[in-house]
Coordinates of C-alpha atoms and ligand atoms in Angstrom, one line a residue:
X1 CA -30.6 11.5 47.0
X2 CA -27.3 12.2 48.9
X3 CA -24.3 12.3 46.2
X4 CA -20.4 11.8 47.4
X5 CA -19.8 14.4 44.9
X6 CA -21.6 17.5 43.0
X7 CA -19.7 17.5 40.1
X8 CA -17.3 14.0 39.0
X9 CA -14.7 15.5 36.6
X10 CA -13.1 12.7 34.5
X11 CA -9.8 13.9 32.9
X12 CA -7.2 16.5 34.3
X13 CA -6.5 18.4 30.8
X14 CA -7.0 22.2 30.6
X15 CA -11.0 22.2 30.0
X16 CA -11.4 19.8 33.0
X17 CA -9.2 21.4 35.3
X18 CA -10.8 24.4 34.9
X19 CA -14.4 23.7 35.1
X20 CA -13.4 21.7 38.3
X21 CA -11.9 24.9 39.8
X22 CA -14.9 27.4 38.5
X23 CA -17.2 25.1 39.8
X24 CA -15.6 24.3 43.1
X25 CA -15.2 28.0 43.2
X26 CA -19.3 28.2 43.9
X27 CA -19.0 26.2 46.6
X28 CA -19.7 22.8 44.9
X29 CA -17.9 19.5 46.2
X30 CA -16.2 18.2 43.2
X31 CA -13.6 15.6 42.0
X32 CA -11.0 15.2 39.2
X33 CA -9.7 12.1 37.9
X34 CA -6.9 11.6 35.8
X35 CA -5.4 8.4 34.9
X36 CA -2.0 10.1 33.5
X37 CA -0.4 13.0 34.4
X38 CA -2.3 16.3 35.6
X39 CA -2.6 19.1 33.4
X40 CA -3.1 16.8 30.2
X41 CA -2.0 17.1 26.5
X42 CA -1.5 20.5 26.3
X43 CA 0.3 20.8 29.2
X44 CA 2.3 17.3 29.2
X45 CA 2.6 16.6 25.5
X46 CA 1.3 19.3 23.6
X47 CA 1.2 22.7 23.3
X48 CA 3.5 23.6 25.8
X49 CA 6.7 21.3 25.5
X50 CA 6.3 21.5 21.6
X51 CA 6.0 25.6 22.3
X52 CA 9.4 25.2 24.4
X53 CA 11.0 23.3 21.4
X54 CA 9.8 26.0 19.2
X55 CA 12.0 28.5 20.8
X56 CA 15.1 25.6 21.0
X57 CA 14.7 24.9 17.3
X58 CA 14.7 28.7 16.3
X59 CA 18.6 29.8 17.9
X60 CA 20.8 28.2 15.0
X61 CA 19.1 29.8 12.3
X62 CA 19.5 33.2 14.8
X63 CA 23.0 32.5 15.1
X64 CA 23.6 32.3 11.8
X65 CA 21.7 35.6 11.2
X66 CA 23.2 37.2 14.1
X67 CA 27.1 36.8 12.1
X68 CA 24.8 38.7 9.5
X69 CA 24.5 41.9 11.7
X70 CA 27.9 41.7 13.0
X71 CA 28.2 39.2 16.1
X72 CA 30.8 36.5 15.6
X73 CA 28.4 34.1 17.5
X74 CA 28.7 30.6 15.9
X75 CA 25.9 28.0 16.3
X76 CA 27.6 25.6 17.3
X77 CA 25.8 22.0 18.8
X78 CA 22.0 21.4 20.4
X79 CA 22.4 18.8 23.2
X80 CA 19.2 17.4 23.0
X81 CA 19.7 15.7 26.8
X82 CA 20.3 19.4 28.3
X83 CA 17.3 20.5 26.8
X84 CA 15.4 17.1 28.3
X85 CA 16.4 17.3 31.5
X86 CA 15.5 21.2 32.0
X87 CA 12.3 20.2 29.9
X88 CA 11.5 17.4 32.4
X89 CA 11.8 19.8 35.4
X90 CA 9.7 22.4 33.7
X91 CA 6.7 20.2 32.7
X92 CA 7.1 18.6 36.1
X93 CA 6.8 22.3 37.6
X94 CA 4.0 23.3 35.7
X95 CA 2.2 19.8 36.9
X96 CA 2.4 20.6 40.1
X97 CA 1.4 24.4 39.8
X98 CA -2.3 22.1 38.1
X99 CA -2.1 20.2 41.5
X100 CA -1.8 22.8 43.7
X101 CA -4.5 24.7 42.2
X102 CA -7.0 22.5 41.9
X103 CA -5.9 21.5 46.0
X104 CA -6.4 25.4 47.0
X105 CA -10.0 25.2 45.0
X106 CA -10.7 22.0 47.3
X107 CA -11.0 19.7 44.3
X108 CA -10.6 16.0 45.5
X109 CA -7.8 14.7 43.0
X110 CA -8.5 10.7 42.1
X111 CA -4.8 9.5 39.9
X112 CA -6.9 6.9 38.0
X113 CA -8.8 5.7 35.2
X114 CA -12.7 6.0 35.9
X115 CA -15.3 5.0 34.0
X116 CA -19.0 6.2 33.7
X117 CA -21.3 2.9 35.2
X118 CA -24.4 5.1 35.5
X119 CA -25.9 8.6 34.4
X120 CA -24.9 9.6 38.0
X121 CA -22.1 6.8 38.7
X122 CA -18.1 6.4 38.4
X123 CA -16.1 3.5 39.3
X124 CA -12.4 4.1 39.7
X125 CA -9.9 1.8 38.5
X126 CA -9.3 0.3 42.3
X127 CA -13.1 -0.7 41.8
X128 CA -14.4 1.7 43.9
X129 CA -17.6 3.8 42.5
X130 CA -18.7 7.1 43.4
X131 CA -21.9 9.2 43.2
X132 CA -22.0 12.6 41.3
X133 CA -25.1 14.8 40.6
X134 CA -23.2 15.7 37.3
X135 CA -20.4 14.2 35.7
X136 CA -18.2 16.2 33.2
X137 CA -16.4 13.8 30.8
X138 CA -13.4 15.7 29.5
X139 CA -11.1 13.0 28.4
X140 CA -9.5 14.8 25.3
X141 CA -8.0 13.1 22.8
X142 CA -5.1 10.8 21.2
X143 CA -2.6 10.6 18.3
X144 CA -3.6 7.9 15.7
X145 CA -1.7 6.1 13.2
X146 CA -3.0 4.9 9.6
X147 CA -4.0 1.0 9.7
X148 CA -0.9 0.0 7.6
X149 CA 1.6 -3.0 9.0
X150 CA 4.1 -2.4 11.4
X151 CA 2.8 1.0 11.5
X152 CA 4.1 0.7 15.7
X153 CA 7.4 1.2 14.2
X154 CA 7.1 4.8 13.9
X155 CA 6.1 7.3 16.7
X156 CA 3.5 9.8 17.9
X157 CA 3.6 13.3 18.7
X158 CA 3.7 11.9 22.6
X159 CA 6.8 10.1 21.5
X160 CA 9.0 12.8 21.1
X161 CA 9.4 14.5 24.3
X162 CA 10.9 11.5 25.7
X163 CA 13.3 10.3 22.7
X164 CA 16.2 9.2 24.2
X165 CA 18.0 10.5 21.2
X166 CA 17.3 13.0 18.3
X167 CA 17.4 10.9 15.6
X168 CA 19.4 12.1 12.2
X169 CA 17.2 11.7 9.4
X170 CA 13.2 11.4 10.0
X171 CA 10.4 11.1 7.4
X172 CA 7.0 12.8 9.1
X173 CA 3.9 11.7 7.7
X174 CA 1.1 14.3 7.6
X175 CA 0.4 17.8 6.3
X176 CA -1.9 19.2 9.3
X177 CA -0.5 21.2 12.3
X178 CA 1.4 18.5 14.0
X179 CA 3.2 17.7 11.0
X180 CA 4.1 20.9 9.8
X181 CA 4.8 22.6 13.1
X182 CA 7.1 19.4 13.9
X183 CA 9.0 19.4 10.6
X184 CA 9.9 22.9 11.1
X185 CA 11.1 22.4 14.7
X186 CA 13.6 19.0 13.8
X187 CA 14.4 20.7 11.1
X188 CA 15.4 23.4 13.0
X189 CA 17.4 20.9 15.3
X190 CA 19.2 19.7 12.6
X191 CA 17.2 16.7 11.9
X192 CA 17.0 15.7 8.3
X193 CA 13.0 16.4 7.5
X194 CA 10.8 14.7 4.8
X195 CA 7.5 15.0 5.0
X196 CA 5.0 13.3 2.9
X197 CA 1.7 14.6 2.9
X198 CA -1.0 12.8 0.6
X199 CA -2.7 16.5 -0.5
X200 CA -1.9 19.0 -3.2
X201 CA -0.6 20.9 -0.4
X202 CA 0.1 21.3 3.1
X203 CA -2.6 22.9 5.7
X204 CA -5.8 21.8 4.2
X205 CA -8.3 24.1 5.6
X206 CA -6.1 26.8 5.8
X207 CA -6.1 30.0 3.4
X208 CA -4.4 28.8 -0.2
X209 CA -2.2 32.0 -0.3
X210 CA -0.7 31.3 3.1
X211 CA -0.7 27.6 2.8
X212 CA 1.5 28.0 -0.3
X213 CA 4.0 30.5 1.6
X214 CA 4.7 28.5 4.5
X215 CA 5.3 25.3 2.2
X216 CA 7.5 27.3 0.2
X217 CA 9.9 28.9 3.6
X218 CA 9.8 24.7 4.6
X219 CA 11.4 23.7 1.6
X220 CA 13.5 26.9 1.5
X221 CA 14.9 25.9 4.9
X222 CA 15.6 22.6 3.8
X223 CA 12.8 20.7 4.3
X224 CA 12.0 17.9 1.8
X225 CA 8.5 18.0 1.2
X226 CA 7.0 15.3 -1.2
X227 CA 2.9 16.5 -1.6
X228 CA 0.6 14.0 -3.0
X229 CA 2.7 11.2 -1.3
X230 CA 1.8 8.9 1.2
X231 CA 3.4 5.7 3.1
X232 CA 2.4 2.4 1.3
X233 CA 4.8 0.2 3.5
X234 CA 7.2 0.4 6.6
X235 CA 9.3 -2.2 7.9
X236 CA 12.2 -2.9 10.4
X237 CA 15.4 -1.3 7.9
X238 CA 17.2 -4.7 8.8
X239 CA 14.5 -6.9 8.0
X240 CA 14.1 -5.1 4.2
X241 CA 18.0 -5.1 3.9
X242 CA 18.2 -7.9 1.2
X243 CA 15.1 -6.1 -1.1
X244 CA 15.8 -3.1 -3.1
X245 CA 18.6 -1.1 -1.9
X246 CA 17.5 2.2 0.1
X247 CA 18.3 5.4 -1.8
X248 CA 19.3 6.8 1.2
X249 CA 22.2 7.4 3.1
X250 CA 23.3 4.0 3.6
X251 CA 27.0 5.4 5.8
X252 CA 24.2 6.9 8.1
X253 CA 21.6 3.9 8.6
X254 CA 24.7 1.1 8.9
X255 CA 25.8 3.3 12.0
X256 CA 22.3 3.7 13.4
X257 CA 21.8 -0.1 13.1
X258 CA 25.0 -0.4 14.9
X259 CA 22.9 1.1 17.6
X260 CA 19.8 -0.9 17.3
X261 CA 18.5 -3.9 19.6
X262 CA 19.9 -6.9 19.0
X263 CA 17.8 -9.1 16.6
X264 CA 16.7 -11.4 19.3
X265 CA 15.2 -8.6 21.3
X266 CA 13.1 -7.5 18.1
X267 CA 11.5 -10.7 17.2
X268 CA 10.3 -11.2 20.7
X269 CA 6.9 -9.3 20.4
X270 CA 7.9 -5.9 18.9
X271 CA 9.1 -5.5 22.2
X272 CA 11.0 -1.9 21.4
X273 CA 9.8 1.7 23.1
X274 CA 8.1 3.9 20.9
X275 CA 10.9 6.0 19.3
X276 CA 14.0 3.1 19.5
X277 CA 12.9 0.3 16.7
X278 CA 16.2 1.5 15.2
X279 CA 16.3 2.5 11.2
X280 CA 13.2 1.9 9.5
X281 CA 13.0 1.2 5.8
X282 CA 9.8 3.3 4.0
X283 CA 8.2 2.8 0.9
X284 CA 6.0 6.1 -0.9
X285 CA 3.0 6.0 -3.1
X286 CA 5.8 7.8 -5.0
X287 CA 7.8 4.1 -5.3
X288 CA 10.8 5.6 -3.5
X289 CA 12.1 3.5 -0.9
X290 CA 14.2 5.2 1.8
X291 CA 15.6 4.5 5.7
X292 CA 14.9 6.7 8.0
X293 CA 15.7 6.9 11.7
X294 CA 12.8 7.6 12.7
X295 CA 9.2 7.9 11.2
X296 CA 6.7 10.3 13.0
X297 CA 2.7 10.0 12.2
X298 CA 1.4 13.1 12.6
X299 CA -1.9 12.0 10.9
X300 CA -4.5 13.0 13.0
X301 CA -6.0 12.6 16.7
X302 CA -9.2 10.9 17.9
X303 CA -11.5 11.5 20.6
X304 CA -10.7 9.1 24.0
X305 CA -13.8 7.2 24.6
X306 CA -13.2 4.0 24.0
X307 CA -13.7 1.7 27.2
X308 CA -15.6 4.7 29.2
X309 CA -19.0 2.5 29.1
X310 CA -20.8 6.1 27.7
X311 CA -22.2 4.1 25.2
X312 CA -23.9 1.8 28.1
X313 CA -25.5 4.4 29.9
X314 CA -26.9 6.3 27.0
X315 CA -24.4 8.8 25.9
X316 CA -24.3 9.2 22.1
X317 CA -21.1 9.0 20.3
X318 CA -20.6 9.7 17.0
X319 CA -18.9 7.8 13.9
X320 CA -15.3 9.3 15.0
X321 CA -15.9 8.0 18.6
X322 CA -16.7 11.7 19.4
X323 CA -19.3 12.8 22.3
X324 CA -22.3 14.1 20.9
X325 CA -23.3 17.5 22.6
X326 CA -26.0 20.0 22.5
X327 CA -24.8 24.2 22.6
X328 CA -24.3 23.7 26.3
X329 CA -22.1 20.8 26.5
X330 CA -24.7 18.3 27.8
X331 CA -24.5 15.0 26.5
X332 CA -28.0 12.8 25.4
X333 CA -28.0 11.6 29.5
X334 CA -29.0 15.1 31.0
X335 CA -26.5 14.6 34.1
X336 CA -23.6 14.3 32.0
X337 CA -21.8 16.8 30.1
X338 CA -18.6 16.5 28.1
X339 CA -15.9 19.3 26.9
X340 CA -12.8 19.7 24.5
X341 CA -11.4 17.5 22.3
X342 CA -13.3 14.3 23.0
X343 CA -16.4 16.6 22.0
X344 CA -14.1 17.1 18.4
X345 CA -15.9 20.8 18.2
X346 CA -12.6 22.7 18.2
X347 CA -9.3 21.1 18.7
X348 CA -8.0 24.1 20.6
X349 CA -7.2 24.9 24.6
X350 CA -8.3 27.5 24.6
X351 CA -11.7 26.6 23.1
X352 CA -11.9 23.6 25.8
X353 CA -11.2 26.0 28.7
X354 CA -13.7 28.2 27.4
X355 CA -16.5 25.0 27.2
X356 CA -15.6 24.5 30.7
X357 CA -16.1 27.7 32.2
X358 CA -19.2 28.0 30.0
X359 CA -20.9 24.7 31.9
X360 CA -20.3 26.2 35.3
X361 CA -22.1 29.1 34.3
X362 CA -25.0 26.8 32.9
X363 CA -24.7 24.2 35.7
X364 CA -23.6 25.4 38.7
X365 CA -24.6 29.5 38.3
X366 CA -27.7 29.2 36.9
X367 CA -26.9 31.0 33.8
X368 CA -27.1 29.2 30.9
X369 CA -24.2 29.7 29.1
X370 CA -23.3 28.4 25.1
X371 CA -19.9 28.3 24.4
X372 CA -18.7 31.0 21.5
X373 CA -17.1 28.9 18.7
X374 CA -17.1 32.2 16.4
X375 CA -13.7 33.3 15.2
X376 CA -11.4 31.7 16.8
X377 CA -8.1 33.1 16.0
X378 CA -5.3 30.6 15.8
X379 CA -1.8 30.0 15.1
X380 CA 0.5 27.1 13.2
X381 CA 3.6 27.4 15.3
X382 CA 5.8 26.5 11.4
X383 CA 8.6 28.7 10.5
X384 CA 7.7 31.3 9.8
X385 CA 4.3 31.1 11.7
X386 CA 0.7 31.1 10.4
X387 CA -1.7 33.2 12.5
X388 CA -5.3 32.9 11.0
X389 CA -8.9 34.2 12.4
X390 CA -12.2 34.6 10.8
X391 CA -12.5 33.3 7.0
X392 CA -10.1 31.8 4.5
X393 CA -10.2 34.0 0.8
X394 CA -11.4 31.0 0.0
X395 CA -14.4 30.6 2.4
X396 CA -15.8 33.4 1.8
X397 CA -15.4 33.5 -1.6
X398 CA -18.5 31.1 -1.3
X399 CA -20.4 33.2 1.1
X400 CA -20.5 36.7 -1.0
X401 CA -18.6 39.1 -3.1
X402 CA -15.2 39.9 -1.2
X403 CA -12.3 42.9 -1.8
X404 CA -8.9 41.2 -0.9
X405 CA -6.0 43.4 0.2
X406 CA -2.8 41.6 0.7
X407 CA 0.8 42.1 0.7
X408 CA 3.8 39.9 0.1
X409 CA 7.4 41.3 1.4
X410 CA 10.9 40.7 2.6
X411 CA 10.6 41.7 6.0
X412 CA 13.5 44.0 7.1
X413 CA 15.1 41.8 9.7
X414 CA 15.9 39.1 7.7
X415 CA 16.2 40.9 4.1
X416 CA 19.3 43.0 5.7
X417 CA 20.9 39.6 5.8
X418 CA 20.5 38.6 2.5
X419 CA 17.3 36.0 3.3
X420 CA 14.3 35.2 0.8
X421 CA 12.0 34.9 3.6
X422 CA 8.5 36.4 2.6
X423 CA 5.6 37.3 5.2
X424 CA 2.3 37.8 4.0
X425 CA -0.7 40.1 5.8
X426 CA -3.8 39.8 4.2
X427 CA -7.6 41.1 5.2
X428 CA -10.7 39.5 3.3
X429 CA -13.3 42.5 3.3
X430 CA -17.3 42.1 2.5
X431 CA -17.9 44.2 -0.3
X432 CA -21.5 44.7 0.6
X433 CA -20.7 45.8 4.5
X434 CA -17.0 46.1 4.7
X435 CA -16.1 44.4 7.3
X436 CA -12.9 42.3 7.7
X437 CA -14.2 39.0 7.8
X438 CA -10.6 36.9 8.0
X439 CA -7.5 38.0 8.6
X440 CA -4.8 35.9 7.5
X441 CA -0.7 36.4 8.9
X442 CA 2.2 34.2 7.8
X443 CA 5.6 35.9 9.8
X444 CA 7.7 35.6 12.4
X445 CA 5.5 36.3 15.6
X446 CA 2.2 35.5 13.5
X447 CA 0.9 33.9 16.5
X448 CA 1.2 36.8 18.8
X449 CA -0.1 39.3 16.2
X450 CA -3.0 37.4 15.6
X451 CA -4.3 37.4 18.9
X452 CA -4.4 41.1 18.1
X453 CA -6.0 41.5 15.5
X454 CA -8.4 39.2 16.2
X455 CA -9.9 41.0 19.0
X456 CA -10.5 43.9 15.7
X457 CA -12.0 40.7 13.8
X458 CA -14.4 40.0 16.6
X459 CA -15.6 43.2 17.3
X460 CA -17.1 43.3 13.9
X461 CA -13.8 45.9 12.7
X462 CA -14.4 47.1 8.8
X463 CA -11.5 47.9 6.7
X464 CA -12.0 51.5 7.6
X465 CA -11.4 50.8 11.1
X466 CA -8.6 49.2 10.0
X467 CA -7.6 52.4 8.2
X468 CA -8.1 54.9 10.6
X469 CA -5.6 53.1 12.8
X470 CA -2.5 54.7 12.6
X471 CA 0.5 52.6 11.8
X472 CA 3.5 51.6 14.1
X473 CA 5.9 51.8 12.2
X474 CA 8.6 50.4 11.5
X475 CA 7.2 47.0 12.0
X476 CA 5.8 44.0 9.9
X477 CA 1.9 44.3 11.0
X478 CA 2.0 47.7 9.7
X479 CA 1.4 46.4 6.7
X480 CA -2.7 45.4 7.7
X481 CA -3.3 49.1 8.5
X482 CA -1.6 50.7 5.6
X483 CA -3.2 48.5 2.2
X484 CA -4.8 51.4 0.4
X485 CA -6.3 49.2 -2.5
X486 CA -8.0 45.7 -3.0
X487 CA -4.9 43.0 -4.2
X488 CA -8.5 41.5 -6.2
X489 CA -11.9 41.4 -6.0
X490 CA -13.9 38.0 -6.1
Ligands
NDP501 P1 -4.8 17.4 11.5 O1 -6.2 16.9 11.4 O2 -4.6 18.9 11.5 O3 -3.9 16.8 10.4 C1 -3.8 15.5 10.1 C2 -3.1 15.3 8.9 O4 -2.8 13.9 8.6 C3 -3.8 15.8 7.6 O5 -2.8 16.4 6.8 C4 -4.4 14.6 7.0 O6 -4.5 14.7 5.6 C5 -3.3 13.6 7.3 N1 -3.8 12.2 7.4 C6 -4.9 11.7 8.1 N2 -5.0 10.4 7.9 C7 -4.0 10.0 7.1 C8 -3.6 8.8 6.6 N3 -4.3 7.7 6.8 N4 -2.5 8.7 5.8 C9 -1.8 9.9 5.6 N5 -2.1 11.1 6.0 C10 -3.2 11.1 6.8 O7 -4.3 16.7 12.9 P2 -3.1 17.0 13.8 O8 -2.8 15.7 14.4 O9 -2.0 17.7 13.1 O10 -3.6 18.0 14.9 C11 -4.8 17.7 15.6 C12 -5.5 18.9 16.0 O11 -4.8 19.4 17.2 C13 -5.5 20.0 15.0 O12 -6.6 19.9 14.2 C14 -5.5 21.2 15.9 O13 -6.9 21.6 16.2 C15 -4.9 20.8 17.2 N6 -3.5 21.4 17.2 C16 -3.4 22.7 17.3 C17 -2.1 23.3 17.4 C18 -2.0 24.8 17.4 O14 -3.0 25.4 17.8 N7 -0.8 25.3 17.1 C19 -0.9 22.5 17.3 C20 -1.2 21.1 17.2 C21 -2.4 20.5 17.1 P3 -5.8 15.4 4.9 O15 -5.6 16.8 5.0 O16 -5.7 14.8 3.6 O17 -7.0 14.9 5.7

């Protein structure tokens, strides 16, 4: 049978894109369709403009330390619409660099929605179906809120990119990396930041030692964490305002409803845009009741594949609405496979661009190819960062008897102005063979060292590789090269 296309790739995030453009790059006809914007979350509204805000959240605090070394710079005030606008332009840039690549690779581009109508079928939102000998779902993945009323109120990490204004005060629910990384930045902005996050603490998952650190640099730069809390109610500030009186600032929330929608306008439907309900009135698991400006849920994501009529065809999907796959991406109907985050293996980029240069290899190069989800080295973009690959001291605690060497400093830069910042660097050893089986950063730059020393990590590096490495000094990450003796053993 004759198909219009060899491979049908639905969704233009980073794993799609670039299985489109390996495959294309054998000299298979192929198609990409993406319903939103090309280049996807990561690109769009992920990785890429939170990374960006990163860097805008981190110059007051350097202004302030840069009077420390003897600059008479002043911070002075972030106009959040400057940034916008040169944000716009640069995530409109780097669409357009996705276009053009996947134009030069001869990728048919399709800007709509398509669903799956057979194991070899796709029908575009305009109604028109096309034939593929494979189809490649790589749909990613979405923001959810918890199922508590008005939870619409408050906004997503999509949200935020395109606030029309930075709002003063905002209560972030969550304690995973959206949360945290998001705190940190507003905070950074000059936001007011609380964060309730239902756990004992922040980063479940994550090594304890370095969980604890970065919790304790959040609250140090102001920062109100409440652990073990959780949002039992939310309403319209306005609507609450004859209940309990809000413990917060009420000079700040009378001027922000000053700049709310009139009351008609609310009643009729909720018809606000995410981010301008105006103040919103919160209640904790705590009982504290509090008006916020805004109230960000950073409480998890879930896989897109609702309404993709998998299910019809034959395509499993599990109990969180993820794809099931075998090691080689292919889903239970043998012509189609599915990649990154709607797959809910790794919720990484570079794990999904990895999946989708492994199923050309399998598909169209006739070498079957399992994507490697071994130690995967990754960073929490907080302040200070967290840079983690290979096991938690906790993890392998389980798996067999460990040696832990581990430091906790003042790093130079910020000690010689009078800051409490700590960093941490910490290697979990096998007693038995030696080798480093997690390494564990919390520091400025965590992210970029990390990538380091996880290429050590992967190579199978014991701690007298580790040793035998001659320091650079005088630098933080010295400090994983230079720990003579075990902190503990477990
Ligand atoms: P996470 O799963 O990391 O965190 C979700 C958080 O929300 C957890 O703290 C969770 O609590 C909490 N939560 C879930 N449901 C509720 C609820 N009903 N009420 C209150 N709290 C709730 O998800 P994120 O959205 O932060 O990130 C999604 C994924 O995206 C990450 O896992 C990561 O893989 C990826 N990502 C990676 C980044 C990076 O590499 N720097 C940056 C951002 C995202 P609990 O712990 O109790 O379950």
């Amino acid at each position: 049978m004759a198909f219009d296309f060899d491979l049908f790739v639905i969704g233009g995030g980073s794993g799609g894109v670039r299985a489109a453009r390996t495959a294309a790059a054998t000299g298979a006809k192929v198609a990409v369709a993406e319903e939103s914007r090309m280049g996807g979350t990561c690109v769009i509204r992920g990785c890429v403009p939170k990374k960006l805000m990163v860097f805008a959240s981190e110059f007051g605090a350097e202004a302030a330390l840069a009077r420390d070394y003897g600059w008479s710079a002043e911070p002075g005030e972030f106009d959040w619409k400057r940034f916008q606008t040169h944000l716009k332009g640069e995530l409109d840039r780097l669409e357009e660099v996705y276009r053009s690549l996947l134009k030069q690779s001869d990728v048919t581009i399709h800007d709509s929605r398509a669903r799956v109508t057979g194991p070899q079928e796709v029908a575009l939102a305009d109604g028109t179906t096309v034939t593929a000998k494979t189809i490649l779902v790589a749909t990613g993945g979405r923001p959810v809120r918890p199922d508590i009323a008005c939870s619409d109120l408050g906004i997503v990490s999509d949200d935020i990119f395109g606030l029309k204004t930075l709002p003063k005060s905002i209560l972030i629910i969550g304690g995973g990396y959206i949360a945290c990384e998001f705190a940190c930045i507003l905070n950074g902005l000059g936001v007011e930041v609380t964060q309730y996050y239902r756990g004992a603490q922040i980063l479940r998952g994550f090594d304890d030692e370095a969980r604890g650190l970065v919790a304790e640099a959040m609250r140090e730069r102001g920062i109100n964490l409440h652990l073990g809390t959780n949002i039992v109610e939310m309403a319209r500030a306005e609507d609450r305002w004859e209940g309990p009186v809000p413990t917060a600032s009420d000079a700040a929330m009378s001027q922000a409803l000053k700049g709310a929608a009139s009351p008609l306008a609310r009643r009729e439907g909720g018809a606000h845009r995410p981010g301008e309900a105006g103040p919103i009135w919160v209640k904790g698991t705590n009982g504290q009741q509090d008006v916020y400006d805004q109230v960000l849920f950073a409480t998890g994501r879930t896989p897109n594949t609702e309404g993709m009529g998998l299910q019809d065809v034959g395509v499993k999907v599990n109990r969180r609405g993820a794809i099931e796959v075998d090691a080689y991406s292919q889903t239970a109907v043998p012509s189609i496979y599915a990649i990154g985050d709607v797959t809910d293996r790794i919720q990484l980029t570079p794990v999904a661009i990895r999946e989708g240069m492994a199923f050309t290899e399998t598909v169209f190069k006739n070498n079957p190819t399992a994507p490697d989800h071994e130690l995967v080295a990754s960073a929490v973009f907080t302040q200070p960062e967290l840079g983690t690959v290979g096991m938690t001291e906790e993890q392998a605690r389980e798996q067999e008897p460990v040696e832990i060497y581990c430091t906790s400093f003042r790093p130079m830069r910020s000690a010689f102005a009078g800051r409490p910042d700590r960093v941490l660097m910490k290697l979990i050893v096998s007693q038995a063979s030696q080798k480093v089986l997690g390494c564990q950063i919390v520091a400025p730059g965590a992210g970029e060292m990390i990538q380091l020393a996880g290429i050590a990590v992967k190579m199978g590096a014991t701690k007298e590789d580790f040793d035998r490495t001659v320091a650079v000094h005088p630098t933080i990450s010295e400090e994983l090269v230079t720990m003579k003796t075990p902190m503990r053993t477990a």
